Amino acid sequence: MEALVRANQHHAPSYGNDNYTASAIRKFREHFGTDAEVYFVYNGTGANVLGLHALTRSYNAILCSSFAHIQVDESTAPERILGCKLVTIPAPDGKLTVEAIEEKIQQIGDPHHAQAKVISVSQCTEYGTVYTPDELHAIATLARKHNLYLHMDGSRIANAAVSLDAPFRAFTTDVGVDVLSFGGTKNGMMFGEAVIILNPAVAADFPFIRKQGMQLHSKGRFIGAQFDALLTDNLWRQNALHANRMAKLLEAQLREIDGVTITQPVQANGVFARFPAEVIEPLQQEAYFYEWDEKAHEVRLMCSFDTTEQEIRSFASRLQALLA
Amino acid sequence: MEALVRANQHHAPSYGNDNYTASAIRKFREHFGTDAEVYFVYNGTGANVLGLHALTRSYNAILCSSFAHIQVDESTAPERILGCKLVTIPAPDGKLTVEAIEEKIQQIGDPHHAQAKVISVSQCTEYGTVYTPDELHAIATLARKHNLYLHMDGSRIANAAVSLDAPFRAFTTDVGVDVLSFGGTKNGMMFGEAVIILNPAVAADFPFIRKQGMQLHSKGRFIGAQFDALLTDNLWRQNALHANRMAKLLEAQLREIDGVTITQPVQANGVFARFPAEVIEPLQQEAYFYEWDEKAHEVRLMCSFDTTEQEIRSFASRLQALLA
Amino acid sequence: MEALVRANQHHAPSYGNDNYTASAIRKFREHFGTDAEVYFVYNGTGANVLGLHALTRSYNAILCSSFAHIQVDESTAPERILGCKLVTIPAPDGKLTVEAIEEKIQQIGDPHHAQAKVISVSQCTEYGTVYTPDELHAIATLARKHNLYLHMDGSRIANAAVSLDAPFRAFTTDVGVDVLSFGGTKNGMMFGEAVIILNPAVAADFPFIRKQGMQLHSKGRFIGAQFDALLTDNLWRQNALHANRMAKLLEAQLREIDGVTITQPVQANGVFARFPAEVIEPLQQEAYFYEWDEKAHEVRLMCSFDTTEQEIRSFASRLQALLA
Amino acid sequence: MEALVRANQHHAPSYGNDNYTASAIRKFREHFGTDAEVYFVYNGTGANVLGLHALTRSYNAILCSSFAHIQVDESTAPERILGCKLVTIPAPDGKLTVEAIEEKIQQIGDPHHAQAKVISVSQCTEYGTVYTPDELHAIATLARKHNLYLHMDGSRIANAAVSLDAPFRAFTTDVGVDVLSFGGTKNGMMFGEAVIILNPAVAADFPFIRKQGMQLHSKGRFIGAQFDALLTDNLWRQNALHANRMAKLLEAQLREIDGVTITQPVQANGVFARFPAEVIEPLQQEAYFYEWDEKAHEVRLMCSFDTTEQEIRSFASRLQALLA
């Protein structure tokens, strides 16, 4: 916010040719390597779809988890903008495995069928789990073997880095990710995400893809300034550390409550749990959360950079009270 | 073929404004009702995709079997041309059930998710099975309840009509199908399919959809004349009767062979069977067929209007010999 | 900016279900009528293209000036996202006339040709001129006569309202505009534009169009709060009044300089002028401006809400000095 | 037709893997060079749009005459399927000139604007005129200079070859055309056009583009057999020679009639003329023709492979009689 106030004080060149943007890009390159091409867009759907645009032609298929944000939460933007088919892969804990992916790489060369070209993973996954660098490296190796690209939806990438206690590049640049969506909004920004192109061979036409995709901001400095602040003094890390810690605290509190089952490993800032059906609605009055699987009464509880310990404890108490 | 020779003899107005086309449309309306709008296109993919175009906007989802031709065999044409997401439904015998469909009609009104708008069934199904009129009526009722449309891929509709021993309209117009692809090529034509719009409310812009979809033939009389011939003296019926009979003969022959398992009910012109792995390739030399499921060694054997008894018997003998 | 700081202080529901957004929409309806549906998007290209999406199907043509932003400055977003053809109309002063438009409404009903469906005007125009309410009413009447819609690109609509000294609705709702892009960024906002749907018959699917078009902001309150502030105490009007006054001042200064020709009536915040070729580049060092027509050495000088008198006078002096 | 009857007599592999198709492709390569990749599609719109698909990405512009078939007669198929903008160039006699094209190659590298990537010429042009090899070579040279491709709509290419008395390759392969639509329907076929890719660098993904574009024929032998016949014993040449001769005869007859003005050089099989307004409609009863420019009463008279001398003379007599 302070970064925005500062960015608001002077005139600046438009469309991202400003100093804030230049500084933010420099900082991104410290994390991802000097070859990284960095482009700012408005939102997560824009980042994912346009990043995938750089990797596909319209007769391609994109392999992803059946829970992937691009499959479940982006309307038909991937199909409509890319023309591609999303081929979904079961991933009970949110993570794709080499075996499950390989089963879907079929009929390459046969024009009757959508041609697999990209594997898209989410880091953290939609189930709040986190791929290890080794797991991602194995997937990238599979991708290379079949002449596919590896895309990463990193809308919560900061939470993954904190969870792995590893630098960003250890599980992106170094393992062979080609294109990455780097989340800003979920890490505290008002608006703005970054598409980071790690494979220089697919970077050339992104400026055209972004403009055509209606994601080029005229006053680009307002995204640049926010990312610049986020990457300064490890602000991103503090935000994500806090959110992950709150999730751990929530998990601990929930484990002590009879009738509640934690359904996924808590590795980042999300907790998945089964609640008795009757408490869900009254509890949502306390603090809104998403009922992930209505049949199983499985809920998704997300902690963010500004969730407080007090909120966690009050949520757990309220749940206790409802169950009593 | 004779029909084409005749159609070739004189000048005729172009783009379907000719007498052959008019006559064919008249005959289609005898089958499907006077409200049916009939448009000729080039191929099955064109018929399906453009028929679905009349029923959708680009943020919609189309529900279909995971084996549906539109899902499996039309590259990304549905996604690219329509923008829509195909949502697949398990259908072990090729047929969708009301229960399985209803489970996928979710989150209507929520813009984050593709909005279900069409149920697409194949008649015959890709597994050679045939929906009864009652089954289709139940699906159409479900569609109406949820404000969806019902689309039918009828590339083998003649085989279904023969199998049911019912007029076309008994399982299309009368049960509530909105748009139908009526197959010509698989019933003996050189080229040409028909899109039959049974719901007048969605018919108005099909001429524009067809032209934009690159499926308007300038010398339309050559499709019209073939359909006209097919619908004269029940030629379509003779063709399909013959193909279905050949499938029954093939089934009977295969049932007598040890080591062969028939995997689906034989209701039309296709036979699905499991063969011992080692005979598949040598047998394909005899007569090419498609290995439907490579892991299960399940094969798809299709009979057509010009398959002969001799061919069936020779195929079965060869299989016997290979197994001996 | 202060509005953003306030909006940042508390949690709020996401995706536009917050109080800031509700308040801004209420204020928009005071201006445009209670039937107006108001949706916030990220940028001008998004507002124009998605607003047009609500009015078209993919076989349509959109009639616009050959200088229109949608034709010249939005890459191929209109073609790619809408599928439509843009049909351009000569407009020497930026304004379409009834006669010029009518000449392009041709071959309606013939599927070989893109079907005209929308007239899109810019208010102010790209030449800084302003349609009178009567001119717009005549165009809307023409649109109704031919069953077309009227779309307005109002990225500088505040400047037009000030220029006409008329309420917004006098030249939008009251004359028959169907869909309007209401500019925020050019009136001082960090990001955010509004699509205002004045014809209720085309409003129903905009939420889906916006999400699919990747223009739905999760933290919608940050757009809502800015528009709310802009519409409070006529802040929009002060901003636009100032910009228009600066343009008048600039015009007056330029008219006193030999060798400079004003090429368009100065009706809002833009001044178009022909400069001697040799001064253009050195002058751009002083304050960047766009060379509108490189052959004619015609330049476009835009004044904004934060242009100062001092900047205008210094620019004029510098030009004088260069010419001396 | 005889070719079709023969092709109909035996079973053949589907989707173009048959001997007729192989033979036709061999003959095409004799004309266009051994590197030519040849793909059959259904119609002219399909050939043009999919050929252009091989040359473009969706943020590109295609430069063409304002009379080009792709601009005027293909609905919005180019925009919808390609995403590209068509940029039109005035061409009073149907032919683009290097100067007129170069004026439209602007703002390359600027993402705000559609990026010119293809020059598309028609040979013969829509005005019945024919580019010389030198003219085409100059355009190809311009294309190379600006890193653009050269596309040719050759729906009447046979008439152009006859007019130039030159082999096909003299004005295609040898001058630097990248992709060519080779017309079948206008040269006597029932259906079928060819996309000929002369630049091997853009050929690889055409099979996928064709299938996705709904232009792959399952019974491909029926297109292959027709092209095979057309290319045997110079049948194409006889057809085109005849049509061009008929146009010359028609021109000669019209030149003798007072009140008729020939408006374009008659170089192939089309004659453009201005008729007195009152005769146009009664004359269209005699033989339908297209009123090219309704304001100027300019008509387009096309001769085909089966136009007879008798028809020409009777048309001219009828015109005489109407004028008397």
Coordinates of C-alpha atoms in Angstrom, one line a residue, chain A residues 22-220:
Chain A
A22 CA 12.2 -2.4 -14.0
S23 CA 13.2 -2.7 -10.4
A24 CA 10.6 -5.5 -9.8
I25 CA 11.9 -7.4 -12.8
R26 CA 15.4 -7.1 -11.6
K27 CA 14.4 -8.6 -8.3
F28 CA 12.5 -11.4 -10.0
R29 CA 15.7 -12.3 -11.9
E30 CA 17.7 -12.5 -8.7
H31 CA 15.3 -15.3 -7.7
F32 CA 14.7 -17.0 -11.1
G33 CA 17.9 -16.4 -13.0
T34 CA 18.9 -13.8 -15.5
D35 CA 17.2 -15.5 -18.4
A36 CA 13.8 -15.1 -16.9
E37 CA 11.4 -12.9 -18.8
V38 CA 8.9 -11.3 -16.5
Y39 CA 5.5 -9.9 -17.6
F40 CA 2.8 -8.5 -15.3
V41 CA -0.8 -9.2 -15.8
Y42 CA -4.0 -8.5 -13.8
N43 CA -5.2 -11.8 -12.3
G44 CA -4.5 -15.5 -11.9
T45 CA -6.7 -16.6 -14.7
G46 CA -5.0 -14.2 -17.0
A47 CA -1.6 -15.4 -15.9
N48 CA -2.4 -19.1 -16.3
V49 CA -4.2 -18.8 -19.6
L50 CA -1.8 -16.5 -21.3
G51 CA 1.2 -18.3 -19.9
L52 CA -0.2 -21.5 -21.5
H53 CA -0.8 -19.5 -24.7
A54 CA 2.9 -19.1 -25.1
L55 CA 3.3 -22.9 -24.9
T56 CA 0.4 -24.2 -27.1
R57 CA -1.3 -24.2 -30.5
S58 CA -5.0 -24.6 -30.6
Y59 CA -4.9 -28.4 -31.4
N60 CA -3.0 -29.2 -28.2
A61 CA -4.1 -30.8 -25.0
I62 CA -3.0 -29.6 -21.6
L63 CA -2.6 -32.3 -18.9
C64 CA -3.6 -31.2 -15.4
S65 CA -5.1 -32.5 -12.2
S66 CA -8.9 -32.8 -12.1
F67 CA -8.8 -30.3 -9.3
A68 CA -6.6 -27.8 -11.1
H69 CA -7.7 -24.1 -11.0
I70 CA -7.5 -24.0 -14.8
Q71 CA -9.9 -26.9 -15.0
V72 CA -12.4 -26.0 -12.3
D73 CA -12.3 -22.3 -11.6
E74 CA -11.6 -20.3 -14.7
S75 CA -14.9 -20.8 -16.5
T76 CA -14.1 -21.8 -20.1
A77 CA -11.3 -19.3 -20.5
P78 CA -8.6 -22.0 -21.3
E79 CA -10.8 -23.6 -23.9
R80 CA -12.1 -20.3 -25.4
I81 CA -8.8 -18.4 -25.4
L82 CA -6.4 -21.3 -26.2
G83 CA -8.7 -23.6 -28.1
C84 CA -7.0 -26.5 -26.3
K85 CA -8.6 -29.4 -24.5
L86 CA -7.8 -29.9 -20.8
V87 CA -7.1 -33.6 -20.1
T88 CA -7.6 -34.3 -16.4
I89 CA -5.7 -36.7 -14.3
P90 CA -6.8 -38.1 -10.9
A91 CA -4.7 -36.7 -8.1
P92 CA -6.1 -37.6 -4.7
D93 CA -3.7 -35.4 -2.8
G94 CA -3.6 -32.7 -5.5
K95 CA -0.2 -33.9 -6.9
L96 CA 0.3 -35.4 -10.3
T97 CA 2.5 -38.5 -10.5
V98 CA 4.7 -39.5 -13.4
E99 CA 2.8 -42.7 -13.9
A100 CA -0.6 -41.0 -13.9
I101 CA 0.6 -38.4 -16.4
E102 CA 2.2 -40.9 -18.7
E103 CA -1.0 -42.8 -19.1
K104 CA -2.6 -39.8 -20.7
I105 CA 0.2 -39.1 -23.2
Q106 CA -1.4 -41.0 -26.1
Q107 CA -1.9 -40.9 -29.8
I108 CA 0.8 -38.3 -30.4
G109 CA 0.9 -37.6 -34.1
D110 CA -2.7 -38.7 -34.8
P111 CA -4.6 -35.6 -36.0
H112 CA -7.9 -37.0 -34.8
H113 CA -6.9 -36.5 -31.2
A114 CA -5.9 -33.4 -29.2
Q115 CA -2.1 -33.5 -29.0
A116 CA -0.7 -33.4 -25.5
K117 CA 1.8 -30.5 -25.3
V118 CA 1.8 -29.2 -21.7
I119 CA 1.8 -30.6 -18.2
S120 CA 0.4 -28.0 -15.8
V121 CA 1.1 -28.4 -12.1
S122 CA 0.0 -26.2 -9.2
Q123 CA 2.5 -25.3 -6.5
C124 CA 1.0 -25.4 -3.8
T125 CA -1.6 -27.7 -5.1
E126 CA -5.3 -27.0 -4.8
Y127 CA -5.2 -29.4 -1.8
G128 CA -2.6 -27.4 0.0
T129 CA 0.1 -30.0 -0.6
V130 CA 3.5 -29.1 -2.0
Y131 CA 5.6 -30.9 -4.6
T132 CA 9.2 -31.6 -3.6
P133 CA 11.9 -30.5 -6.1
D134 CA 12.6 -34.1 -6.9
E135 CA 9.0 -34.8 -7.7
L136 CA 8.9 -31.8 -10.1
H137 CA 12.2 -32.8 -11.6
A138 CA 10.8 -36.2 -12.4
I139 CA 7.8 -34.6 -14.1
A140 CA 10.0 -32.2 -16.0
T141 CA 12.0 -35.2 -17.2
L142 CA 8.9 -36.9 -18.4
A143 CA 7.9 -33.7 -20.2
R144 CA 11.2 -33.5 -22.0
K145 CA 11.0 -37.2 -23.0
H146 CA 7.7 -36.7 -24.7
N147 CA 8.5 -33.2 -26.1
L148 CA 6.0 -31.5 -23.8
Y149 CA 6.4 -28.3 -21.7
L150 CA 6.0 -27.9 -18.0
H151 CA 3.8 -25.1 -16.7
M152 CA 3.4 -24.2 -13.1
D153 CA 0.4 -22.3 -11.6
G154 CA 2.1 -20.6 -8.7
S155 CA -0.7 -18.5 -7.3
R156 CA 0.5 -19.7 -3.9
I157 CA 4.2 -20.2 -4.8
A158 CA 5.4 -18.1 -1.8
N159 CA 3.7 -20.6 0.5
A160 CA 5.3 -23.4 -1.2
A161 CA 8.8 -21.9 -1.0
V162 CA 8.3 -21.3 2.7
S163 CA 7.0 -24.9 3.2
L164 CA 10.0 -26.3 1.4
D165 CA 12.4 -23.8 3.0
A166 CA 14.0 -23.6 -0.4
P167 CA 14.7 -20.7 -2.8
F168 CA 12.1 -20.3 -5.6
R169 CA 14.6 -21.5 -8.3
A170 CA 15.2 -24.8 -6.6
F171 CA 11.7 -26.0 -7.7
T172 CA 11.2 -23.9 -10.8
T173 CA 14.2 -22.8 -12.9
D174 CA 16.4 -25.6 -11.7
V175 CA 14.0 -28.4 -12.2
G176 CA 12.9 -27.4 -15.7
V177 CA 9.7 -25.4 -15.4
D178 CA 9.1 -23.5 -18.7
V179 CA 6.5 -21.0 -17.7
L180 CA 5.3 -20.0 -14.3
S181 CA 2.4 -17.9 -12.9
F182 CA 3.7 -16.1 -9.8
G183 CA 0.9 -15.0 -7.5
G184 CA 0.7 -11.5 -6.2
T185 CA -3.0 -11.1 -5.0
K186 CA -2.9 -14.1 -2.7
N187 CA 0.3 -12.8 -1.1
G188 CA -1.2 -9.4 -0.2
M189 CA -1.3 -7.3 -3.4
M190 CA -4.3 -5.3 -4.4
F191 CA -4.1 -6.7 -7.9
G192 CA -1.4 -8.1 -10.2
E193 CA 0.2 -11.4 -11.0
A194 CA 3.4 -12.2 -12.9
V195 CA 4.0 -14.5 -15.8
I196 CA 7.6 -15.7 -15.6
I197 CA 9.0 -17.3 -18.8
L198 CA 12.0 -19.5 -17.9
N199 CA 12.4 -21.1 -21.3
P200 CA 13.7 -18.4 -23.6
A201 CA 12.6 -20.3 -26.7
V202 CA 8.9 -19.5 -26.0
A203 CA 9.2 -15.9 -24.8
A204 CA 9.3 -13.9 -28.0
D205 CA 5.6 -13.4 -28.6
F206 CA 4.4 -12.9 -25.1
P207 CA 4.0 -9.1 -25.4
F208 CA 1.5 -9.7 -28.2
I209 CA -0.3 -12.5 -26.4
R210 CA -0.7 -10.3 -23.3
K211 CA -2.1 -7.3 -25.2
Q212 CA -4.4 -9.4 -27.3
G213 CA -5.5 -11.2 -24.1
M214 CA -6.6 -7.9 -22.6
Q215 CA -4.1 -8.1 -19.7
L216 CA -1.7 -5.2 -20.5
H217 CA -2.1 -2.5 -17.9
S218 CA -1.6 1.1 -19.1
K219 CA -0.5 2.3 -15.7
G220 CA 1.9 -0.6 -15.2

